[in-house]
Amino acid sequence: MRTSEQILEELQGIFIKEFSDSSIVLNDQSTAKDIAMWDSLTHMGLMDTIERHFEISFSLDEMISFKNVGDLRTAITAKLK
Amino acid sequence: MDFPIAGYFKQMAEKMPNHPALFYNGRYFSYGELMVLVSSIQQSIEANVPEKGSVIAIADELNEFTYAGILAISLSGNVILPFKPDMAPERIQYIFDKTQPSCVLYSIYQAPVINDQFPFLSNFGQLVMDYTIQTFKPSNVPMTFNLTYADMAYILFTSGSTGKPKGVPVSRKNVHDFLDYYFDKNGYHFTPEDRFLQVFDFTFDVSYFSMFVPLSIGSTLYALDNKPGRMKFLEIIQMLQDHKITVVSMVPTILLFLKKYLSKISLPDLKYSFFIGDILYQDATAVWKNCLPNGEVHNFYGPTEVTIKCTRYIWDENQSELEAVNNIVPIGTVFPGVDYLIINEEGTALEVGETGELCFYGKQVIDGYVGMEHEQMFINIEIDGVSRRCYRTGDLCSINSYGNLLFHGRKDFQCKINGYRIEIPEIEKVLYDIVKSPVAIVAKKNEVGLNYLVGFIEGQSISEEQLKSEMLRFLPEYMIPSKLVYLDKIPLNGNQKLDRKELSLLNY
């Protein structure tokens, strides 16, 4: 089973690939404001990639509730249990 | 005759001062409260910009000051020129040079940063909007260049094929004719209990529908918090649910983004789901309609030059299935008073059923662009013995056997990204000016049908990251290609023109 740290690491890899930006460093407080290419246009594609990578599925309400990377990591951790 | 676009709001403020007019950022502003703010700003405008019909720029911050400022500009008889504070400075400077605003309005929130962002603002009078005291800062240079646009309501700038944005002045009468369509006519009976959601900023003309219709009839306007870094599409759904919104105008793009999740949404309070700004697909609409047990879906069409919306199609589960062509929902019939023609390359009107360029004349059509530039967008056609000045949309359309207009595509290099109209040559010019080598921009569709732009550049003199940041100095973010591809040689076709077809087949 993945640890919370591993999930963050994998998320960072996804973000770097999705946004073609090797300088991205994620922490739980990271939000769309911190990452130039992360906006409403790219968000759904990012969510889709994350869902496929971890083989999970988010509801719309869950996606609405994500305010930062920490929320995302918590939701992924809960779904992988 | 005067067309008091914001006058209806004033009447509502007198009639129902305690009724909520605006909801923004967790707070309601009643009609009375908003009117106090509007009056204060209006008085300050009138004291400092004595000549009516002056262009007044306003920072589109989408907060209470933006709404109050727009209403105040309108009530003072002046012309609204919105600009987004996150727009490229060069673009704003170009827009200001073209329109020469007498004054620039922004809120107390923007005051600490805006002059550093746009140093050229000191050449204009500036009005800092606050709750009670409005502070006017005179221009640093003598104001000798003010143009007046008597009778104009607003000026918007759209992407231009010559490499520079085009200024579209829309008159008060145009806006009045447009709004009239919704006031207890054409099946619409809005009431003060209706709740409208505004999702667009004021550089997109649909926002004037989303703002002026509810505020003219005493309904409540809900403004989407438009701060950068927020997930707009998800927030729209959240606002629709949380505030039991009854009327919303959106771009169809939202359905493509949320397609996977639409089956989980239910919006029983939504009465009218209006779409405009891009192609509405039949299959996505059928899924969306299931989310609206009590709502109707209306597909609108309207270039900025024909004042916001000028055709309507009411979607119907069975009928629309029959009428959709290539999965595209018809754009319907034109508004009363707006006339249209479908013409061929020679400018001759075509028969019913034939596909050609859609042109408009009559009510809601603008007289011309700022500076009377881009005259090629208009054509004089003799209709019933009278020469009519028609606006050429560049959209290829036909009429189907039910009398509805069908959209078939563009005849030029224009495309829509998230509802924004984009002229590809404008981006190519900016890109070329930076790299000084052959470039091409191609619009493609991703797997869910969304448009995105790919930029092709011959050689590699500058990194992708640098290039994007350089382009952002001149263009808004939505005009920056999602992908930039460096090629040894840009392909040319037999006529030695850019081979866009070959580029569009490349797998990017």
XYZ file of C-alpha atoms in Angstrom:
589
model
C 0.000 0.000 0.000
C 1.174 3.524 -0.836
C 2.093 5.895 1.969
C 0.791 9.444 2.033
C 4.307 10.644 1.077
C 4.374 8.316 -1.920
C 1.003 9.668 -3.074
C 2.339 13.215 -2.904
C 5.412 12.156 -4.858
C 3.284 10.496 -7.531
C 1.020 13.552 -7.692
C 4.067 15.724 -8.218
C 5.116 13.498 -11.131
C 1.621 13.806 -12.648
C 1.606 17.599 -12.302
C 5.085 17.893 -13.861
C 4.056 15.759 -16.821
C 0.601 17.309 -17.248
C 1.878 20.884 -17.193
C 5.285 20.198 -18.830
C 6.944 22.044 -15.962
C 9.796 20.289 -14.183
C 10.060 23.045 -11.586
C 6.762 22.132 -9.886
C 7.200 21.188 -6.226
C 3.983 20.221 -4.445
C 3.109 20.351 -0.790
C -0.244 20.062 0.979
C -0.787 23.820 0.821
C -0.222 24.076 -2.961
C -3.199 25.513 -4.828
C -3.962 26.489 -8.410
C -2.644 29.955 -7.595
C 0.858 28.512 -7.165
C 0.978 26.668 -10.483
C 0.726 28.826 -13.583
C -0.934 26.325 -15.903
C -3.404 24.905 -13.349
C -6.712 26.581 -14.108
C -10.304 25.715 -14.892
C -9.377 24.702 -18.430
C -6.667 22.254 -17.404
C -8.241 21.098 -14.147
C -10.624 18.490 -15.531
C -7.843 16.926 -17.621
C -5.638 16.820 -14.545
C -8.390 15.166 -12.486
C -8.910 12.625 -15.228
C -5.195 11.771 -15.307
C -5.130 11.421 -11.509
C -8.196 9.157 -11.557
C -6.637 6.902 -14.181
C -3.230 6.837 -12.506
C -4.584 5.775 -9.115
C -7.502 3.811 -10.634
C -10.037 5.707 -8.543
C -13.028 7.912 -9.295
C -14.003 11.265 -7.785
C -17.542 12.534 -7.512
C -18.263 16.086 -8.673
C -18.879 17.148 -5.054
C -15.489 15.773 -4.065
C -13.790 17.688 -6.849
C -15.579 20.866 -5.807
C -14.392 20.359 -2.225
C -10.657 20.155 -3.109
C -9.170 23.441 -2.025
C -5.509 22.406 -2.175
C -3.211 19.478 -2.857
C -3.608 18.312 0.757
C -7.364 17.790 0.212
C -6.597 15.876 -2.963
C -4.037 13.684 -1.236
C -6.415 12.957 1.655
C -9.172 11.901 -0.761
C -6.821 9.660 -2.742
C -5.464 8.069 0.443
C -9.017 7.314 1.650
C -9.983 5.764 -1.679
C -6.898 3.565 -1.843
C -7.536 2.042 1.611
C -34.743 59.185 -27.930
C -32.698 58.195 -24.921
C -32.280 54.547 -24.065
C -31.621 54.426 -20.332
C -30.017 51.014 -20.063
C -29.201 51.426 -16.369
C -32.351 53.499 -15.764
C -34.394 50.359 -15.148
C -32.021 49.458 -12.320
C -32.556 52.897 -10.785
C -36.329 52.401 -10.946
C -35.987 49.032 -9.214
C -33.775 50.572 -6.516
C -36.512 53.107 -5.797
C -39.263 50.486 -5.881
C -37.666 47.704 -3.848
C -34.594 49.060 -2.007
C -34.365 46.154 0.432
C -34.530 43.399 -2.165
C -31.179 41.675 -2.838
C -29.637 42.950 -6.066
C -26.188 41.406 -6.007
C -24.500 38.487 -4.302
C -20.751 38.499 -4.414
C -18.110 36.786 -2.297
C -20.560 35.619 0.380
C -22.365 38.946 0.740
C -25.685 40.307 -0.479
C -26.021 43.937 -1.589
C -29.567 45.227 -1.666
C -30.847 47.415 -4.500
C -30.767 50.347 -2.076
C -27.186 49.703 -0.958
C -25.970 49.262 -4.494
C -27.769 52.439 -5.580
C -26.019 54.453 -2.841
C -22.671 53.259 -4.149
C -23.712 53.858 -7.766
C -24.894 57.419 -6.994
C -21.664 58.268 -5.216
C -19.570 57.051 -8.173
C -21.921 58.685 -10.676
C -21.605 62.071 -8.955
C -17.853 61.799 -8.988
C -17.837 60.890 -12.694
C -20.121 63.810 -13.512
C -17.919 66.205 -11.513
C -14.729 65.098 -13.253
C -15.883 64.078 -16.730
C -18.328 66.801 -17.677
C -18.806 65.807 -21.305
C -21.377 63.051 -21.833
C -20.547 60.314 -24.278
C -16.963 60.098 -23.007
C -15.281 56.739 -22.888
C -14.669 55.637 -19.310
C -12.459 52.611 -18.773
C -13.267 50.344 -15.857
C -11.107 47.608 -14.380
C -13.157 44.439 -14.611
C -12.580 43.075 -11.122
C -16.007 41.394 -11.006
C -16.625 42.710 -7.501
C -19.327 45.060 -6.187
C -17.361 48.079 -7.439
C -17.278 46.767 -10.989
C -21.078 46.471 -11.026
C -21.581 49.836 -9.351
C -19.024 51.481 -11.650
C -20.637 50.095 -14.799
C -24.069 51.270 -13.682
C -22.652 54.686 -12.765
C -20.903 55.091 -16.139
C -24.137 54.202 -17.881
C -26.321 56.467 -15.706
C -23.931 59.376 -16.241
C -24.442 59.020 -20.005
C -20.934 57.779 -20.729
C -19.472 54.780 -22.499
C -18.256 51.656 -20.682
C -14.837 50.358 -21.709
C -13.995 47.273 -19.627
C -10.467 45.951 -19.265
C -9.168 43.098 -17.173
C -6.378 44.017 -14.767
C -4.641 40.755 -15.680
C -4.659 41.586 -19.397
C -1.345 42.066 -21.178
C -0.246 45.712 -20.596
C 0.521 46.198 -24.303
C -3.032 45.142 -25.181
C -4.572 47.551 -22.677
C -2.347 50.353 -23.913
C -3.430 49.636 -27.496
C -7.108 49.664 -26.458
C -6.653 52.947 -24.575
C -4.784 54.513 -27.502
C -7.669 53.610 -29.788
C -10.475 54.809 -27.532
C -8.812 57.549 -25.473
C -10.765 57.177 -22.253
C -11.415 60.335 -20.256
C -11.100 58.488 -17.004
C -10.120 55.066 -15.653
C -12.163 53.556 -12.820
C -10.837 50.938 -10.429
C -11.576 49.931 -6.864
C -9.741 50.655 -3.671
C -8.596 47.000 -3.811
C -6.674 47.599 -7.055
C -5.372 51.031 -6.061
C -2.104 49.888 -4.421
C -0.912 47.919 -7.459
C -2.556 49.119 -10.640
C -0.245 52.041 -11.423
C 2.838 49.836 -11.050
C 1.240 47.298 -13.374
C 0.229 49.865 -15.971
C 2.484 52.953 -15.723
C 0.678 54.568 -18.677
C -2.433 55.019 -16.483
C -0.917 58.257 -15.162
C -1.707 59.729 -18.606
C -5.404 59.380 -17.813
C -7.694 60.728 -15.139
C -8.217 58.011 -12.504
C -11.159 57.485 -10.191
C -10.573 55.192 -7.227
C -13.896 53.695 -6.156
C -14.502 53.209 -2.438
C -17.663 52.683 -0.397
C -18.222 56.308 0.532
C -15.498 58.544 -0.879
C -14.452 58.470 -4.513
C -10.956 59.838 -5.114
C -10.164 61.430 -8.450
C -6.540 61.717 -9.587
C -6.116 64.045 -12.555
C -4.033 63.015 -15.535
C -0.311 63.842 -15.526
C -0.559 65.139 -19.061
C -3.019 67.613 -20.557
C -6.165 65.770 -21.705
C -6.610 66.981 -25.234
C -7.582 63.794 -26.960
C -10.962 62.776 -25.644
C -13.229 61.289 -28.237
C -16.926 61.161 -27.560
C -19.264 58.420 -28.599
C -22.683 59.922 -27.989
C -25.334 57.178 -27.861
C -22.852 54.373 -27.202
C -23.352 51.959 -24.296
C -20.034 50.113 -24.317
C -16.993 49.325 -26.409
C -15.560 45.820 -26.423
C -12.432 44.635 -28.143
C -12.471 41.322 -29.970
C -9.602 39.442 -31.493
C -8.633 40.895 -34.876
C -7.308 39.146 -37.977
C -4.890 41.981 -38.734
C -2.939 41.177 -35.609
C -4.609 43.810 -33.438
C -7.911 43.626 -31.531
C -10.976 45.283 -33.097
C -13.004 47.846 -31.144
C -16.746 47.169 -31.278
C -18.851 50.145 -30.117
C -22.379 49.016 -29.230
C -25.040 51.710 -28.943
C -27.578 52.180 -26.191
C -30.277 51.562 -28.737
C -28.644 48.281 -29.752
C -28.591 47.164 -26.117
C -32.128 48.406 -25.527
C -33.401 46.451 -28.545
C -31.589 43.375 -27.316
C -32.852 43.603 -23.713
C -36.394 44.223 -24.907
C -36.458 40.647 -26.206
C -36.471 39.334 -22.634
C -38.937 41.656 -20.918
C -42.169 39.662 -20.726
C -41.833 38.625 -24.331
C -40.864 35.588 -26.338
C -41.942 33.257 -23.572
C -39.841 34.886 -20.829
C -41.513 35.991 -17.614
C -38.731 36.738 -15.156
C -39.680 37.927 -11.686
C -37.873 39.457 -8.694
C -37.701 35.930 -7.274
C -35.450 34.808 -10.124
C -31.780 34.289 -9.413
C -29.380 34.872 -12.323
C -25.808 33.646 -12.311
C -23.165 35.627 -14.147
C -20.167 33.547 -15.121
C -18.461 35.760 -17.697
C -16.316 38.815 -17.225
C -17.262 42.147 -18.771
C -14.906 41.831 -21.723
C -17.312 39.136 -22.955
C -20.587 40.735 -24.035
C -22.881 38.032 -22.620
C -22.085 39.498 -19.189
C -24.215 42.548 -20.137
C -27.177 40.207 -20.542
C -26.369 38.474 -17.260
C -26.142 41.818 -15.469
C -28.688 44.133 -17.070
C -31.610 41.708 -17.383
C -31.825 40.779 -13.671
C -31.059 44.307 -12.442
C -33.717 45.755 -14.752
C -36.496 43.541 -13.444
C -35.611 43.362 -9.762
C -34.125 39.864 -9.741
C -30.952 38.931 -7.891
C -27.651 38.688 -9.708
C -25.134 36.172 -8.405
C -21.573 36.885 -9.481
C -19.078 34.110 -9.748
C -15.991 34.859 -7.736
C -13.560 35.208 -10.584
C -10.250 35.209 -8.778
C -7.414 33.553 -10.684
C -6.549 30.019 -9.766
C -10.131 28.977 -9.148
C -11.792 26.082 -10.875
C -14.447 28.017 -12.712
C -16.489 25.175 -14.195
C -16.773 23.379 -10.888
C -17.657 26.610 -9.142
C -20.425 27.266 -11.643
C -22.042 23.941 -10.767
C -21.557 24.640 -7.080
C -23.181 28.072 -7.394
C -26.082 26.646 -9.421
C -26.709 24.084 -6.686
C -26.052 26.154 -3.553
C -27.981 29.270 -4.589
C -30.800 27.541 -6.447
C -30.025 29.619 -9.549
C -32.960 29.899 -11.958
C -31.266 31.478 -15.020
C -27.740 31.021 -16.319
C -25.886 31.733 -19.575
C -22.858 29.562 -20.174
C -20.560 28.505 -22.977
C -21.253 24.947 -24.191
C -17.642 24.079 -23.404
C -18.694 23.412 -19.827
C -20.657 20.353 -20.960
C -17.576 18.868 -22.604
C -15.472 19.460 -19.494
C -18.023 17.956 -17.146
C -19.390 15.269 -19.470
C -18.127 12.439 -17.302
C -19.846 13.854 -14.202
C -23.100 15.223 -15.640
C -25.075 12.128 -14.700
C -24.447 12.974 -11.045
C -25.872 16.514 -11.213
C -29.473 17.539 -10.522
C -30.585 21.170 -10.782
C -34.335 21.246 -10.153
C -34.415 25.036 -9.653
C -32.810 25.948 -12.967
C -35.563 27.217 -15.288
C -33.411 28.475 -18.136
C -30.052 27.125 -19.196
C -28.827 29.431 -21.952
C -25.858 28.555 -24.114
C -23.885 30.908 -26.307
C -20.398 31.410 -27.609
C -19.596 28.099 -29.193
C -21.031 24.984 -30.824
C -23.671 23.187 -28.756
C -23.517 19.464 -29.309
C -26.695 17.397 -29.428
C -25.437 14.399 -27.415
C -23.974 16.540 -24.605
C -27.174 18.624 -24.465
C -29.316 15.500 -24.101
C -27.265 14.464 -21.044
C -27.365 18.018 -19.631
C -31.147 18.217 -20.039
C -31.446 15.231 -17.709
C -29.869 17.393 -14.993
C -32.698 19.959 -15.396
C -36.036 18.302 -14.550
C -37.799 21.698 -14.638
C -35.604 23.609 -17.034
C -35.360 24.510 -20.691
C -32.210 24.664 -22.770
C -31.991 27.597 -25.194
C -29.168 27.781 -27.700
C -28.283 31.359 -28.642
C -25.969 32.785 -31.246
C -24.673 36.310 -31.551
C -21.481 38.042 -32.630
C -20.464 41.044 -30.495
C -21.201 43.150 -33.586
C -24.897 42.123 -33.435
C -25.222 42.907 -29.712
C -24.817 39.852 -27.548
C -27.431 37.423 -28.923
C -29.507 37.572 -32.070
C -30.797 34.060 -32.751
C -32.428 31.473 -30.487
C -33.221 27.798 -30.664
C -35.255 26.090 -27.965
C -33.860 22.604 -27.543
C -36.305 19.708 -27.622
C -35.372 16.105 -26.993
C -37.090 14.642 -30.062
C -37.089 17.538 -32.493
C -33.447 18.479 -31.914
C -32.378 14.919 -32.604
C -33.988 15.318 -36.043
C -32.544 18.750 -36.719
C -28.964 18.381 -35.458
C -26.425 18.105 -38.243
C -23.055 16.542 -37.440
C -24.241 16.467 -33.824
C -24.501 20.299 -33.863
C -27.690 21.821 -32.422
C -29.272 24.504 -34.705
C -28.921 28.159 -33.758
C -32.589 28.748 -34.546
C -34.429 31.831 -35.709
C -33.441 35.493 -35.550
C -34.758 37.959 -32.974
C -37.587 40.261 -34.156
C -36.186 43.292 -35.965
C -32.901 41.598 -36.795
C -32.666 40.610 -40.454
C -30.265 38.231 -42.076
C -29.041 36.947 -45.396
C -26.967 33.978 -46.411
C -24.622 34.976 -49.208
C -22.086 33.357 -51.524
C -18.522 34.533 -52.211
C -19.837 37.101 -54.709
C -22.164 38.629 -52.128
C -25.326 37.253 -53.725
C -28.136 36.002 -51.524
C -28.570 32.216 -51.614
C -31.701 30.102 -51.738
C -33.125 28.307 -48.701
C -31.067 25.205 -47.957
C -27.843 26.471 -49.533
C -24.819 27.050 -47.329
C -23.100 30.419 -47.346
C -21.893 33.237 -45.125
C -24.384 34.525 -42.573
C -24.866 38.323 -42.639
C -27.017 40.558 -40.448
C -28.636 43.958 -40.838
C -31.304 45.902 -39.001
C -31.737 46.193 -35.234
C -28.826 45.296 -32.939
C -26.203 45.542 -35.717
C -23.385 48.019 -35.017
C -22.662 50.844 -37.455
C -18.942 50.112 -37.655
C -15.766 49.523 -35.662
C -13.827 52.078 -33.653
C -12.053 54.381 -36.102
C -14.196 52.933 -38.899
C -11.501 50.311 -39.418
C -12.111 46.788 -40.763
C -14.724 48.020 -43.252
C -14.331 44.725 -45.128
C -16.481 43.176 -42.398
C -19.455 45.018 -43.874
C -21.048 44.647 -47.268
C -23.732 46.725 -48.971
C -26.405 44.514 -50.511
C -29.516 45.659 -52.318
C -32.548 44.140 -50.676
C -36.027 44.915 -52.063
C -34.608 47.907 -53.892
C -32.883 49.335 -50.814
C -29.127 49.177 -50.206
C -28.495 47.610 -46.793
C -25.262 47.649 -44.855
C -24.798 44.067 -43.680
C -22.327 42.710 -41.131
C -20.490 39.631 -42.392
C -20.136 37.109 -39.583
C -17.663 34.813 -41.335
C -19.859 31.909 -40.180
C -21.072 29.392 -42.722
C -24.764 28.668 -42.206
C -27.870 27.371 -43.946
C -31.573 27.204 -43.196
C -33.120 23.804 -42.616
C -36.605 22.696 -43.611
C -37.953 23.752 -40.185
C -36.800 27.333 -40.790
C -33.926 27.129 -38.323
C -30.400 28.336 -38.962
C -27.712 25.673 -38.905
C -24.063 26.465 -38.193
C -21.548 24.623 -40.379
C -18.237 26.210 -39.415
C -16.034 29.208 -40.062
C -14.947 30.470 -43.440
C -11.727 31.992 -42.127
C -9.098 31.453 -39.468
C -11.261 32.198 -36.501
C -11.973 29.763 -33.688
C -13.488 29.727 -30.231
C -11.533 28.828 -27.133
C -13.746 28.555 -24.083
C -16.267 30.917 -25.683
C -13.699 33.573 -26.564
C -13.522 34.459 -30.224
C -9.985 34.196 -31.472
C -8.467 35.269 -34.775
C -5.571 32.936 -35.404
C -3.575 35.533 -37.432
C -3.493 37.793 -34.356
C -1.610 35.115 -32.416
C 0.616 34.282 -35.374
C 1.659 37.918 -35.649
C 2.633 38.101 -31.977
C 4.497 34.795 -32.233
C 6.296 35.870 -35.397
C 7.310 39.203 -33.889
C 8.991 37.319 -31.057
C 10.741 34.484 -32.901
C 11.280 36.225 -36.291
C 10.970 32.937 -38.157
C 8.017 31.229 -39.897
C 5.200 30.272 -37.541
C 1.717 28.785 -37.777
C -1.106 28.313 -35.301
C -3.523 25.448 -35.799
C -6.763 24.899 -33.887
C -7.369 21.250 -33.024
C -9.927 19.326 -31.029
C -9.065 17.041 -28.140
C -10.711 13.690 -27.436
C -13.769 15.300 -25.822
C -14.220 17.834 -28.627
C -12.643 20.889 -26.982
C -10.700 23.311 -29.139
C -7.055 23.899 -28.308
C -4.288 25.710 -30.121
C -0.949 24.329 -31.245
C 1.782 26.741 -32.257
C 4.393 25.591 -34.792
C 7.692 27.451 -34.978
C 10.477 27.004 -37.455
C 13.824 26.568 -35.653
C 14.294 27.006 -31.924
C 15.715 30.318 -30.859
C 13.834 30.615 -27.583
C 12.575 28.089 -25.012
C 8.875 27.207 -24.758
C 8.642 28.674 -21.272
C 10.268 31.976 -22.323
C 8.131 32.114 -25.436
C 4.887 31.684 -23.501
C 5.834 34.323 -20.983
C 6.811 36.713 -23.797
C 3.461 36.074 -25.565
C 1.600 36.829 -22.332
C 2.897 40.395 -22.559
C 0.728 40.903 -25.625
C -2.094 38.376 -25.446
C -4.591 37.163 -22.873
C -3.957 33.713 -21.446
C -6.742 32.050 -23.461
C -4.921 33.007 -26.678
C -1.675 31.277 -25.699
C -1.321 27.925 -27.530
C -1.556 24.890 -25.253
C 1.378 23.359 -27.095
C 4.335 24.888 -28.885
C 6.138 22.657 -31.343
C 9.509 23.407 -32.923
C 9.968 22.135 -36.475
C 13.032 22.254 -38.715
C 10.804 23.510 -41.513
C 7.174 24.707 -41.563
C 5.471 22.766 -44.399
C 4.185 24.703 -47.419
C 1.576 23.553 -49.902
C 1.762 23.628 -53.701
C 0.899 27.338 -53.720
C 3.762 27.987 -51.310
C 1.257 28.850 -48.599
C 1.380 27.472 -45.091
C 0.130 23.924 -45.268
C -2.300 24.108 -42.365
C -3.879 20.844 -43.382
C -0.613 18.960 -42.989
C 0.091 20.716 -39.702
C -3.344 19.807 -38.389
C -2.634 16.154 -39.141
C 0.534 16.172 -37.028
C -0.078 14.380 -33.780
C 0.172 17.083 -31.092
